[in-house]
Amino acid sequence: MREQDLRELLRSMSLEEKVGQMVQVTGAFLEEDAVITGPAADAGLTADDCRLAGSILGIAGAKRLREIQDRYMEAHPHHIPLLMMADVIHGYKTEFPIPLALGASFRPEAVERAMGMAAAEAASAGLHVTFSPMTDLVRDPRWGRVLESFGESPWLDARMAEAYIRGYQGEDNDLAVPGRIAACDKHFVGYGAPVAGREYNHSELSEHTIREYYLPPKIAAIQAGTACVMPAFQSLNGIPCTAYGKIQRDLLRGDLGFEGVTISDWSAVGELVAQGVAEDAREAAKLAIQAGVDIDMMSVCYARNLKDLVESGEVEERLVDEAVWRILTLKNRLGLFEDPYHGSSPEAERRTVLCREHREAAREMVADSLILLKNEGVLPLNPEKKTAFIGPYVDSRDTCGSWAIFQDRADTVTLREGVTECGLGENAEFFQGCQVLENTRVLGFGVEEVFGEPENREELLREAVEAARRADTVVLALGEHTLQSGEASSRGEIVIPAHQMELLRRVAAVNPRVVTVVYAGRPLDLREVERYSAAILVPFLPGTMGGAGIADVLYGRRSPGGRVSMSFPWGTGQIPVYHNDYSTGRPYDPAGAEQKFVSRYLDIPNEPLYPFGFGLTYGSFTYSPVRLSGDEMGAGETLTASVTVTNTGAMEATEKVQLYLRDEKATTVRPRRELKGMKALRLKPGESREAVFAVTEEMLKIWDREGRFLAEPGAFTVYIGPDSRTENGAGFRYR
Ligand code: NOJ
């Protein structure tokens, strides 16, 4: 539709209709058989609210959404199409590994391709917008939603944010192209830092820390053209983001120039009352629209109050018009006025969803994102020798994580299937060993799983131990339950359940060649696992093709590609522990003599168990010293930093070469080092190649004492190596 016609449409809409555009309800309320009693009535919605609501969330399927769209448009006074939104977080039905694993791939180009596939599937099934990516930087693995983040590096998170948005929206951001969906960057801002890692808790972050660490991925998402942004539902420094005008209007729209649609988080507008900043739903609606929330997701505050707030003069109609204009513009960008189905159809769905190309890409992504943390000569497995696969994850199809809301578990490849379908199962045996949980109850979205103690508990264990004794090598597939991570799933003890550890100990007592495969939605405390395992492989929650991708790596068909993107703590007492922390006046040198008045713990180490950037492969790599094209750099200039990397191992593998910068002196205290570049080099045994990086002025920029973003003159060190601990560095001065 031409802009002029869209303006005309807006002018012709009644206030009630305009408010409707700003209301989002769950798709279930608009189904043909929906009756406005039950949940809709409980939520305080009337049939009219649903008739005028501008968008729905949470359901998918081409036929289902087409029917809703047809009925809705016919009944709508201006026949404006409905926007269909949902959480497509790491795939629609072909689930890729969870975002934390995708971050660990250190390969934005592969992530972009994967999210292009996710978009194609979701669009074919009738969706227009996904509530993704979550670009919240994270440091506390007790928080269950670290599974949705890319990790602790602002730079890496920013690259992944761009990759996600390009994947969903296409390089040119032309949303009308069939097979594309609009992105919604979330959550703005600081949701990734709930105090004590407890879900929905407030966050306390200085402006400096927000700018240095938490904003870069958000800025990258906005610059990449994210169509929507979701303000966070927690409070930041005492003010709920939903009602924080300085965050939404001044920072997001003003400083960062975001022009798209903002959508509250689920019932966040209404929660302003519980947070104690609004007296009632009416005041909540007023605060939210004044702060800048365009769409109210699933609280009745806008639906019930906005019209009256405008009519009584408490809220300017201009604010409603601006919000509705942005919403209509998004619908228009998606081409919905011409094709309200956005190219979706049951045929397109059949062609696209779970197609061979997507499944193959998901399988490759598993290998490229799983992290080999330890390998004392046991991997890859020898298919000629007997391997016992033991553990609750051997046959589990529950490996996609709690956000895979559209998956059908039947589509998931288990570890046993991965091994046998690869034709590797001849010398493999499979045993459950134990359940994933015992004597525990876990809750999800409308699901509850209760685990007791199986009657044959001892027998399962005994059988597993016997198999371990007979085998050359044991693969133990252990981990958290999928409902122990994700939203509303913070944990105080981030360990593998005790009875699974008992299995590990008993197996390791009869066979030291134990490969532990850890399924988890977060970096767990693996200290004890480390003690009993000869190798540790972490696929996190690997998605639909998990079993096949893991089998590829176990048997050496592919080399493991993942690198730690969120430090694995030595123990919970260290949390938060991350590689890019600030320099201190009293640094601790673990290699030095006993020191007291330094920054350290008396009882535990400072360093995490597995640091940022770390990950083994089946190759073995050496690095030449860093070469710099000069030792000085002037304003606007670029230096070149390079190393020669050689695979001295016996197998082909991909090395993820990482560049870190350290600002030796500045007007503000700087991180000890920061990731600023990475390159994937695939090298055959004996092969050498150069990794060349440009060191630009942009990379040197920091927030100075006056709040300016600039490069300050002084000394810098460039490090290039396999992980964040590398000492392979060279210095230069910026003039
Ligand atoms: C709550 C979550 O915080 C948000 O990320 C998600 O998109 C919405 N629920 C909708 O499901």
XYZ file of C-alpha atoms and ligand atoms in Angstrom:
746
model
C 0.000 0.000 0.000
C 1.286 3.482 -0.777
C 2.285 5.560 2.210
C -0.373 8.114 1.353
C -3.090 5.440 1.419
C -1.785 4.111 4.706
C -2.036 7.633 6.182
C -5.567 7.880 4.871
C -6.398 4.551 6.491
C -5.059 5.741 9.833
C -7.100 8.943 9.572
C -10.262 7.009 8.911
C -9.943 4.708 11.918
C -11.977 5.242 15.070
C -10.155 5.635 18.387
C -11.446 2.225 19.420
C -10.015 0.646 16.287
C -6.685 2.346 16.828
C -6.469 1.098 20.387
C -7.279 -2.368 19.037
C -4.147 -2.287 16.898
C -2.164 -1.823 20.094
C -3.629 -4.906 21.741
C -2.156 -8.386 21.378
C -3.935 -11.537 22.521
C -3.144 -15.209 22.206
C -4.231 -16.789 18.949
C -6.440 -19.234 20.824
C -8.859 -16.386 21.593
C -9.498 -15.910 17.884
C -10.065 -19.510 16.905
C -13.435 -20.309 15.435
C -14.554 -22.258 18.473
C -13.224 -19.690 20.952
C -15.845 -18.592 23.423
C -15.251 -15.466 25.387
C -15.603 -17.181 28.662
C -12.755 -19.160 30.203
C -9.241 -17.738 29.694
C -10.269 -14.730 27.615
C -12.895 -13.662 30.089
C -10.529 -14.367 32.987
C -8.054 -12.059 31.279
C -10.802 -9.423 31.222
C -11.196 -9.422 27.443
C -14.483 -9.067 25.610
C -15.442 -10.383 22.185
C -14.986 -6.827 20.865
C -11.437 -6.579 22.193
C -10.587 -9.771 20.343
C -12.399 -8.620 17.211
C -10.259 -5.492 17.043
C -6.940 -6.788 18.417
C -4.235 -5.979 15.871
C -2.034 -8.981 16.511
C -2.030 -12.440 17.996
C 0.699 -14.643 19.376
C 1.613 -18.179 20.092
C -0.075 -20.310 17.440
C 1.021 -21.412 13.972
C 0.055 -23.530 11.002
C -0.865 -22.217 7.550
C -4.413 -23.550 7.491
C -5.196 -22.499 11.021
C -3.824 -18.982 10.617
C -5.450 -18.499 7.211
C -8.822 -19.295 8.719
C -8.263 -16.860 11.539
C -7.061 -14.187 9.117
C -10.090 -14.616 6.829
C -12.581 -14.450 9.657
C -10.838 -11.569 11.340
C -10.485 -9.414 8.232
C -14.054 -9.914 7.273
C -15.266 -8.757 10.663
C -12.823 -5.858 11.004
C -14.379 -2.475 10.134
C -11.447 -1.593 7.858
C -10.481 -5.162 6.961
C -6.986 -4.570 8.289
C -4.979 -7.803 8.380
C -3.931 -9.332 11.637
C -0.243 -9.721 12.537
C 0.745 -13.248 13.537
C 3.581 -13.441 16.034
C 5.249 -16.233 17.971
C 8.425 -17.311 19.689
C 10.515 -18.962 17.009
C 13.764 -18.930 18.922
C 16.144 -21.404 17.292
C 13.970 -22.963 14.656
C 10.320 -23.580 13.878
C 10.038 -27.365 13.536
C 13.593 -28.040 12.462
C 15.125 -26.973 15.744
C 18.735 -25.890 15.606
C 20.811 -26.077 18.792
C 19.794 -23.536 21.455
C 21.132 -19.979 20.984
C 23.802 -20.487 23.665
C 25.185 -23.296 21.494
C 24.803 -21.231 18.324
C 26.859 -18.517 20.033
C 29.462 -21.176 20.809
C 29.811 -21.953 17.100
C 31.627 -18.613 16.728
C 30.246 -18.710 13.160
C 27.747 -15.926 12.464
C 27.517 -16.812 8.781
C 26.291 -20.320 9.615
C 23.866 -18.902 12.173
C 22.499 -16.478 9.577
C 21.853 -19.358 7.200
C 20.181 -21.373 9.959
C 17.876 -18.518 10.908
C 17.024 -18.006 7.231
C 15.743 -21.580 7.313
C 13.872 -20.981 10.561
C 12.224 -17.950 8.940
C 11.285 -19.907 5.817
C 9.599 -22.605 7.907
C 7.810 -20.157 10.182
C 6.632 -17.998 7.269
C 5.340 -21.003 5.359
C 3.280 -21.820 8.452
C 1.703 -18.368 8.490
C 3.851 -16.435 10.964
C 4.915 -12.846 10.328
C 6.995 -11.870 13.362
C 9.206 -13.798 15.756
C 10.090 -12.677 19.270
C 13.757 -13.231 18.618
C 16.709 -12.726 18.871
C 17.269 -12.433 22.601
C 20.409 -10.344 22.685
C 20.751 -10.081 26.449
C 24.348 -10.433 27.528
C 24.674 -12.952 30.360
C 27.074 -13.682 33.193
C 25.074 -15.729 35.652
C 24.394 -19.337 34.645
C 21.966 -19.763 37.516
C 19.548 -17.777 35.348
C 17.595 -20.253 33.207
C 17.403 -18.010 30.176
C 21.098 -18.021 29.463
C 20.052 -20.775 27.056
C 18.545 -18.064 24.845
C 21.575 -15.810 24.927
C 24.762 -15.977 22.884
C 27.037 -15.494 25.881
C 29.184 -13.041 27.801
C 30.953 -11.112 25.034
C 29.349 -7.896 23.752
C 31.247 -8.282 20.490
C 30.245 -11.901 19.873
C 26.651 -11.208 20.918
C 26.543 -8.283 18.483
C 27.733 -10.447 15.572
C 25.133 -13.098 16.451
C 22.406 -10.446 16.719
C 23.209 -9.260 13.193
C 23.320 -12.827 11.917
C 19.919 -13.624 13.389
C 18.305 -10.498 11.976
C 19.797 -10.937 8.518
C 18.647 -14.547 8.600
C 15.061 -13.620 9.477
C 14.676 -10.407 7.496
C 17.089 -10.921 4.605
C 20.130 -8.802 3.890
C 18.055 -5.956 2.413
C 15.358 -6.078 5.125
C 12.615 -6.375 2.527
C 10.008 -8.033 4.708
C 7.504 -8.502 1.901
C 9.604 -11.276 0.358
C 7.862 -14.604 1.050
C 9.829 -16.778 3.417
C 10.967 -13.865 5.551
C 9.721 -12.842 8.949
C 10.213 -9.714 11.027
C 12.573 -9.893 14.012
C 11.903 -8.584 17.492
C 15.040 -7.852 19.432
C 14.579 -8.441 23.145
C 14.685 -7.494 25.971
C 15.451 -3.803 26.227
C 17.516 -3.689 28.452
C 19.375 -5.464 31.251
C 17.050 -8.491 31.525
C 20.146 -10.701 31.278
C 21.390 -9.457 34.637
C 18.692 -10.327 37.186
C 20.153 -9.925 40.656
C 21.360 -13.302 42.006
C 20.334 -14.998 38.756
C 16.766 -15.246 39.984
C 14.205 -15.009 37.198
C 12.174 -11.791 36.923
C 14.300 -10.162 39.613
C 15.303 -6.525 39.143
C 18.670 -5.600 37.664
C 21.128 -2.998 38.908
C 23.529 -1.786 36.241
C 25.431 1.463 36.017
C 25.051 3.521 32.859
C 28.694 2.790 32.125
C 28.175 -0.978 32.354
C 25.028 -0.804 30.257
C 26.860 1.087 27.543
C 30.024 -1.007 27.666
C 28.508 -4.466 27.899
C 24.744 -4.653 27.565
C 24.038 -2.219 24.723
C 26.418 -3.292 21.931
C 24.315 -6.312 20.873
C 21.175 -4.150 20.995
C 22.818 -1.476 18.871
C 23.924 -4.126 16.395
C 20.348 -5.439 16.212
C 18.947 -1.971 15.580
C 21.563 -1.176 12.981
C 20.871 -4.501 11.293
C 17.265 -3.301 11.002
C 15.263 -5.267 13.571
C 11.603 -4.500 12.866
C 10.547 -4.668 16.520
C 11.994 -4.328 19.997
C 10.565 -5.742 23.220
C 11.144 -3.679 26.362
C 12.202 -5.921 29.231
C 9.760 -6.716 32.001
C 12.115 -6.396 34.924
C 12.989 -3.127 36.599
C 16.323 -1.545 35.853
C 17.872 0.601 38.555
C 14.512 0.955 40.228
C 12.264 1.576 37.228
C 10.395 -1.124 35.261
C 11.587 -0.931 31.643
C 7.938 -1.103 30.498
C 7.397 2.294 32.110
C 10.863 3.736 31.568
C 10.629 6.638 29.128
C 14.315 7.424 29.395
C 15.139 3.914 28.216
C 12.490 3.621 25.535
C 11.979 7.122 24.186
C 15.321 8.790 24.898
C 17.771 5.928 24.511
C 16.067 3.469 22.141
C 14.260 5.881 19.856
C 16.324 9.015 20.446
C 19.991 8.028 20.751
C 19.769 4.723 18.892
C 17.303 5.896 16.258
C 14.948 2.903 16.417
C 11.837 3.562 14.308
C 10.042 0.214 14.455
C 7.400 -1.256 16.738
C 7.820 -1.872 20.472
C 5.914 -4.727 22.088
C 5.641 -5.196 25.822
C 6.584 -8.546 27.266
C 3.767 -10.883 28.305
C 1.431 -9.036 30.699
C 4.258 -6.634 31.562
C 2.001 -3.572 31.371
C -0.336 -5.060 33.973
C 2.602 -6.120 36.120
C 3.443 -2.465 36.709
C 0.810 -2.699 39.433
C 2.553 -5.641 41.141
C 5.882 -3.857 40.737
C 4.327 -1.062 42.716
C 4.696 1.808 40.264
C 1.076 1.942 39.077
C -1.997 2.129 41.228
C -4.165 0.158 38.844
C -4.451 -1.069 35.242
C -5.483 2.388 34.079
C -2.360 4.023 35.451
C -0.281 1.127 34.119
C -1.626 1.760 30.607
C -0.870 5.449 30.918
C 2.704 4.864 32.122
C 3.408 2.302 29.406
C 2.186 4.371 26.474
C 3.931 7.446 27.762
C 7.154 5.478 28.107
C 6.754 4.261 24.529
C 5.138 0.793 24.453
C 3.249 0.401 21.152
C 1.671 -3.027 21.711
C 0.378 -4.391 24.994
C 0.978 -8.146 24.980
C -1.686 -9.996 26.920
C -2.577 -7.582 29.661
C -5.921 -5.923 29.346
C -4.580 -2.523 30.309
C -4.642 -0.916 26.853
C -7.831 -2.661 25.775
C -9.685 -1.550 28.885
C -8.259 1.910 29.455
C -6.527 3.583 26.554
C -9.659 4.919 24.855
C -10.859 6.503 28.034
C -7.415 7.885 28.868
C -7.395 9.670 25.503
C -10.986 10.880 25.761
C -10.366 12.299 29.209
C -7.271 14.102 27.927
C -4.828 12.203 30.180
C -3.037 10.674 27.230
C -2.504 12.603 24.027
C -4.120 10.986 21.000
C -0.905 11.778 19.160
C 0.821 8.993 21.121
C -1.792 6.488 19.988
C -1.525 7.692 16.392
C 2.252 7.366 16.396
C 2.115 3.836 17.767
C -0.606 2.755 15.336
C 1.310 4.296 12.461
C 4.314 2.143 13.311
C 2.150 -0.973 13.565
C 0.414 -0.296 10.240
C 3.787 0.432 8.671
C 5.052 -2.961 9.809
C 1.986 -4.668 8.333
C 2.601 -2.777 5.132
C 6.304 -3.659 5.048
C 5.303 -7.307 5.361
C 3.036 -6.823 2.344
C -0.019 -7.918 4.328
C -2.389 -5.470 2.640
C -1.640 -7.227 -0.648
C -1.204 -10.776 0.711
C -2.501 -11.184 4.264
C -1.110 -14.736 4.331
C 2.414 -13.564 3.482
C 2.976 -16.442 1.082
C 1.989 -19.131 3.571
C -0.034 -22.140 2.515
C -0.313 -25.779 3.488
C 1.638 -26.641 0.300
C 4.458 -24.207 1.118
C 4.505 -25.625 4.613
C 4.799 -29.196 3.361
C 7.637 -28.228 1.037
C 9.588 -26.250 3.587
C 9.117 -27.557 7.099
C 11.674 -30.193 8.109
C 12.935 -30.468 4.542
C 16.114 -32.367 3.958
C 18.231 -29.238 3.477
C 17.140 -27.830 6.848
C 17.708 -31.080 8.687
C 21.137 -31.448 7.148
C 22.048 -27.879 8.120
C 20.813 -28.492 11.659
C 22.955 -31.600 11.864
C 26.056 -29.709 10.738
C 25.279 -26.994 13.236
C 25.302 -29.540 16.067
C 28.875 -30.524 15.265
C 29.908 -26.936 14.771
C 28.523 -25.806 18.100
C 29.197 -28.622 20.533
C 32.166 -28.049 22.763
C 34.834 -30.635 23.462
C 36.091 -29.610 26.892
C 38.373 -32.529 27.598
C 39.790 -35.415 25.620
C 42.394 -37.726 27.060
C 42.872 -39.845 23.974
C 39.420 -41.457 23.916
C 37.777 -39.525 21.089
C 37.037 -40.087 18.311
C 35.618 -43.515 19.034
C 36.874 -46.533 17.182
C 33.821 -48.150 15.496
C 35.641 -51.482 15.530
C 35.647 -51.519 19.310
C 32.768 -52.002 21.688
C 31.145 -48.835 23.011
C 28.460 -48.777 25.689
C 26.072 -45.830 25.380
C 24.535 -45.266 28.784
C 22.284 -42.660 30.331
C 18.866 -41.035 30.271
C 19.716 -39.032 27.146
C 20.558 -42.075 25.000
C 16.937 -42.480 23.960
C 15.566 -39.078 24.829
C 13.718 -36.985 22.264
C 13.457 -34.132 24.708
C 16.593 -32.365 23.529
C 15.330 -29.167 21.939
C 14.868 -27.012 25.027
C 11.867 -25.322 26.506
C 11.425 -22.754 23.722
C 10.895 -25.273 20.957
C 7.152 -24.763 21.188
C 6.278 -25.885 17.654
C 8.480 -28.963 17.500
C 7.083 -32.410 17.319
C 9.281 -34.652 19.437
C 8.741 -37.491 17.007
C 10.954 -35.574 14.542
C 13.929 -35.548 16.882
C 16.815 -37.910 16.257
C 17.967 -39.602 19.454
C 21.572 -40.445 20.215
C 20.904 -44.148 19.712
C 19.299 -43.433 16.321
C 22.158 -41.123 15.365
C 24.652 -43.874 16.076
C 22.733 -46.720 14.462
C 21.542 -44.768 11.414
C 25.124 -43.787 10.669
C 25.859 -47.475 10.453
C 28.128 -47.177 13.451
C 26.008 -49.175 15.813
C 27.460 -52.602 15.117
C 29.694 -52.517 18.153
C 27.458 -50.285 20.217
C 25.174 -51.229 23.096
C 22.578 -48.943 24.655
C 21.366 -48.674 28.251
C 19.238 -46.184 30.130
C 21.182 -46.412 33.396
C 18.762 -44.118 35.208
C 16.000 -41.570 34.683
C 16.799 -37.948 33.959
C 15.248 -36.909 37.294
C 14.235 -38.680 40.463
C 11.814 -37.567 43.133
C 11.318 -34.238 41.441
C 8.490 -32.288 39.880
C 9.131 -29.872 37.019
C 6.746 -27.359 35.489
C 6.660 -25.935 31.970
C 4.143 -23.965 29.886
C 1.018 -25.870 30.811
C 2.946 -29.068 31.501
C 3.990 -30.771 34.632
C 6.270 -33.760 34.850
C 6.561 -35.776 38.002
C 9.462 -38.169 38.470
C 9.444 -40.807 41.153
C 11.983 -43.522 41.760
C 11.699 -46.397 39.283
C 11.138 -49.808 40.808
C 13.964 -51.260 38.741
C 16.399 -48.503 39.764
C 19.094 -50.869 41.022
C 18.705 -53.172 38.065
C 19.119 -50.290 35.593
C 22.299 -49.264 37.358
C 23.681 -52.777 37.597
C 23.003 -53.468 33.934
C 24.774 -50.233 32.969
C 27.792 -50.977 35.108
C 28.043 -54.475 33.644
C 27.911 -53.055 30.115
C 30.580 -50.504 31.026
C 32.831 -53.291 32.290
C 32.526 -55.169 28.998
C 33.049 -52.145 26.778
C 36.203 -50.561 25.459
C 34.749 -47.086 25.921
C 31.628 -45.731 27.583
C 29.604 -42.784 26.339
C 27.505 -41.407 29.175
C 24.665 -39.163 28.021
C 23.714 -37.128 31.085
C 22.330 -33.732 31.957
C 19.653 -31.427 33.262
C 16.014 -31.928 32.379
C 14.958 -29.494 29.634
C 12.530 -27.831 32.017
C 15.398 -26.991 34.356
C 16.520 -24.248 31.986
C 14.649 -21.594 30.041
C 12.184 -19.047 31.306
C 11.256 -19.288 34.978
C 13.960 -21.926 35.511
C 16.678 -20.416 37.632
C 18.711 -22.915 39.642
C 20.788 -22.364 42.753
C 22.867 -25.495 42.260
C 23.917 -25.822 38.644
C 24.972 -29.444 38.655
C 23.924 -32.680 37.020
C 21.271 -34.362 39.225
C 22.829 -36.413 42.051
C 21.534 -39.832 40.972
C 23.040 -39.329 37.488
C 26.346 -38.498 39.165
C 26.037 -41.753 41.073
C 25.744 -43.542 37.722
C 28.826 -41.721 36.446
C 30.867 -42.647 39.517
C 29.846 -46.298 39.365
C 30.585 -46.550 35.662
C 33.938 -44.780 35.977
C 34.915 -47.192 38.752
C 34.843 -50.108 36.282
C 35.956 -48.341 33.112
C 38.069 -45.179 33.081
C 37.455 -44.543 29.378
C 34.324 -42.482 29.993
C 33.114 -39.869 27.518
C 30.483 -37.720 29.218
C 28.060 -35.939 26.895
C 26.413 -33.124 28.820
C 22.897 -31.985 27.828
C 22.145 -28.672 29.488
C 20.664 -25.229 28.954
C 23.530 -23.505 30.729
C 27.215 -23.903 31.565
C 27.003 -26.307 34.499
C 29.429 -26.751 37.349
C 31.293 -29.735 35.874
C 34.020 -30.117 38.468
C 32.949 -33.558 39.529
C 32.153 -34.654 35.990
C 35.684 -33.632 35.076
C 37.127 -35.843 37.794
C 35.407 -38.984 36.482
C 35.537 -38.423 32.722
C 38.292 -38.981 30.206
C 36.419 -36.780 27.735
C 33.631 -34.215 28.044
C 31.465 -33.095 25.173
C 28.817 -30.394 25.659
C 26.124 -30.175 22.966
C 23.900 -28.128 25.346
C 20.399 -28.790 23.919
C 21.230 -29.753 20.358
C 17.804 -29.675 18.693
C 16.071 -31.905 16.174
C 19.208 -33.427 14.691
C 21.066 -33.693 18.006
C 21.644 -37.451 17.995
C 22.969 -37.488 14.435
C 25.243 -34.482 14.950
C 26.667 -35.865 18.171
C 27.287 -39.265 16.551
C 29.147 -37.493 13.724
C 31.530 -36.003 16.267
C 31.869 -39.040 18.523
C 32.975 -41.179 15.594
C 35.181 -38.529 14.033
C 33.146 -37.805 10.927
C 33.296 -34.187 11.969
C 35.580 -32.374 14.345
C 33.867 -30.557 17.238
C 33.565 -26.852 16.466
C 32.170 -25.173 19.598
C 33.992 -22.671 21.796
C 32.907 -21.576 25.258
C 30.874 -18.383 24.816
C 29.873 -18.254 28.476
C 32.503 -19.299 31.017
C 31.957 -22.614 32.794
C 32.362 -21.649 36.445
C 34.607 -23.617 38.748
C 31.728 -23.417 41.224
C 28.693 -21.284 41.990
C 30.690 -19.223 44.504
C 32.550 -17.604 41.588
C 29.486 -16.410 39.749
C 29.590 -14.069 37.904
C 32.873 -15.098 36.316
C 33.688 -13.855 32.809
C 36.755 -13.154 30.717
C 36.181 -9.468 30.078
C 36.176 -8.218 33.662
C 37.860 -4.973 34.639
C 41.489 -4.676 35.630
C 42.021 -4.303 39.362
C 44.731 -2.446 41.244
C 45.631 -5.682 42.999
C 45.584 -8.432 40.425
C 46.189 -11.988 41.552
C 48.875 -14.027 39.839
C 48.073 -17.723 40.375
C 51.583 -18.658 39.244
C 53.225 -16.261 41.721
C 54.136 -16.685 45.381
C 51.428 -16.813 48.057
C 49.760 -13.391 48.157
C 47.244 -11.982 50.597
C 46.165 -8.443 49.745
C 45.189 -9.171 46.175
C 41.902 -9.716 44.355
C 41.236 -13.400 45.014
C 39.235 -15.955 46.964
C 40.910 -17.711 49.877
C 39.219 -21.015 49.163
C 38.517 -21.289 45.435
C 40.347 -20.265 42.273
C 39.612 -17.015 40.428
C 39.600 -18.631 37.036
C 36.630 -20.578 35.678
C 36.874 -24.309 35.033
C 36.657 -23.705 31.270
C 37.311 -20.184 30.055
C 35.740 -18.145 27.309
C 36.849 -19.154 23.824
C 38.075 -22.581 24.895
C 37.240 -25.724 22.946
C 39.258 -28.684 21.689
C 39.126 -30.141 18.203
C 40.466 -33.318 16.617
C 43.326 -31.291 15.174
C 46.180 -29.753 17.105
C 47.141 -26.213 16.312
C 50.220 -24.091 16.750
C 50.326 -20.328 16.354
C 53.162 -18.142 15.112
C 53.838 -14.941 17.077
C 51.465 -12.073 16.231
C 52.663 -9.880 13.351
C 51.503 -6.266 13.246
C 51.779 -4.103 10.139
C 53.073 -1.226 12.291
C 53.576 -0.229 15.889
C 51.618 3.004 15.610
C 48.139 3.836 14.412
C 46.736 7.299 13.717
C 43.152 8.534 13.602
C 41.183 6.820 10.846
C 43.980 4.353 10.169
C 43.939 0.565 10.226
C 46.604 -1.919 11.251
C 46.835 -5.484 10.110
C 47.403 -8.211 12.683
C 48.157 -11.724 11.554
C 49.331 -15.144 12.667
C 50.183 -18.352 10.876
C 48.241 -21.308 12.194
C 49.436 -24.877 11.576
C 47.551 -28.100 12.135
C 50.169 -30.392 13.668
C 47.582 -33.052 14.466
C 46.551 -36.149 12.563
C 43.015 -35.092 11.597
C 41.488 -32.286 9.592
C 39.752 -29.734 11.816
C 38.540 -26.160 11.971
C 40.383 -23.817 14.299
C 38.432 -20.792 15.540
C 41.168 -18.191 15.681
C 40.331 -15.402 18.121
C 41.571 -11.833 18.400
C 41.467 -10.039 21.744
C 42.325 -6.436 22.505
C 43.601 -4.911 25.684
C 43.573 -1.163 26.203
C 46.615 -0.724 28.446
C 45.730 2.768 29.682
C 42.593 4.830 29.360
C 40.607 7.441 31.281
C 38.347 4.679 32.592
C 39.278 1.209 33.843
C 39.250 -1.252 30.945
C 38.438 -4.965 30.699
C 41.476 -7.227 30.987
C 40.783 -8.225 27.425
C 37.916 -8.159 24.958
C 37.113 -10.366 21.976
C 37.185 -8.235 18.816
C 37.606 -10.693 15.987
C 37.432 -14.342 14.968
C 38.138 -16.445 11.922
C 37.400 -20.091 11.220
C 40.314 -21.871 9.473
C 39.779 -25.387 8.209
C 43.160 -27.091 8.042
C 44.302 -30.531 6.918
C 47.012 -32.314 8.903
C 50.302 -30.511 8.304
C 48.589 -27.540 6.607
C 49.388 -23.923 7.577
C 47.399 -20.801 6.829
C 47.468 -17.163 7.769
C 44.671 -15.559 9.765
C 44.619 -11.866 8.939
C 42.619 -9.319 10.939
C 42.121 -5.604 10.448
C 42.547 -3.626 13.669
C 40.401 -0.539 13.147
C 39.950 2.659 15.089
C 36.340 1.621 15.727
C 37.592 -1.395 17.675
C 39.515 0.875 20.053
C 36.545 3.047 20.991
C 35.381 3.199 24.589
C 33.034 5.297 26.707
C 35.253 7.915 28.307
C 34.760 9.794 31.566
C 32.618 12.444 29.912
C 30.334 9.834 28.366
C 31.824 10.180 24.871
C 32.470 7.170 22.639
C 35.956 7.556 21.206
C 39.398 6.037 20.784
C 41.854 7.385 23.336
C 45.551 7.728 22.544
C 47.851 5.266 24.281
C 49.148 1.704 24.323
C 47.162 -1.359 23.198
C 47.963 -5.061 23.006
C 46.520 -7.382 20.367
C 46.335 -11.045 21.305
C 45.608 -13.779 18.780
C 45.184 -17.347 19.916
C 42.864 -20.284 20.539
C 41.045 -18.840 23.571
C 40.803 -15.898 25.958
C 43.865 -16.938 27.961
C 46.310 -16.617 25.105
C 49.486 -14.670 25.829
C 50.394 -14.499 22.141
C 50.369 -10.726 21.839
C 51.968 -7.673 20.236
C 51.709 -4.015 21.213
C 51.061 -0.773 19.343
C 50.263 2.834 20.160
C 47.266 4.797 19.007
C 48.212 8.440 18.389
C 7.820 -13.948 27.918
C 9.239 -13.840 27.478
O 9.996 -13.075 28.382
C 9.405 -13.261 26.079
O 10.743 -13.340 25.722
C 8.495 -13.975 25.126
O 8.698 -13.523 23.817
C 7.062 -13.779 25.581
N 6.901 -14.377 26.885
C 6.044 -14.361 24.617
O 6.027 -15.722 24.679
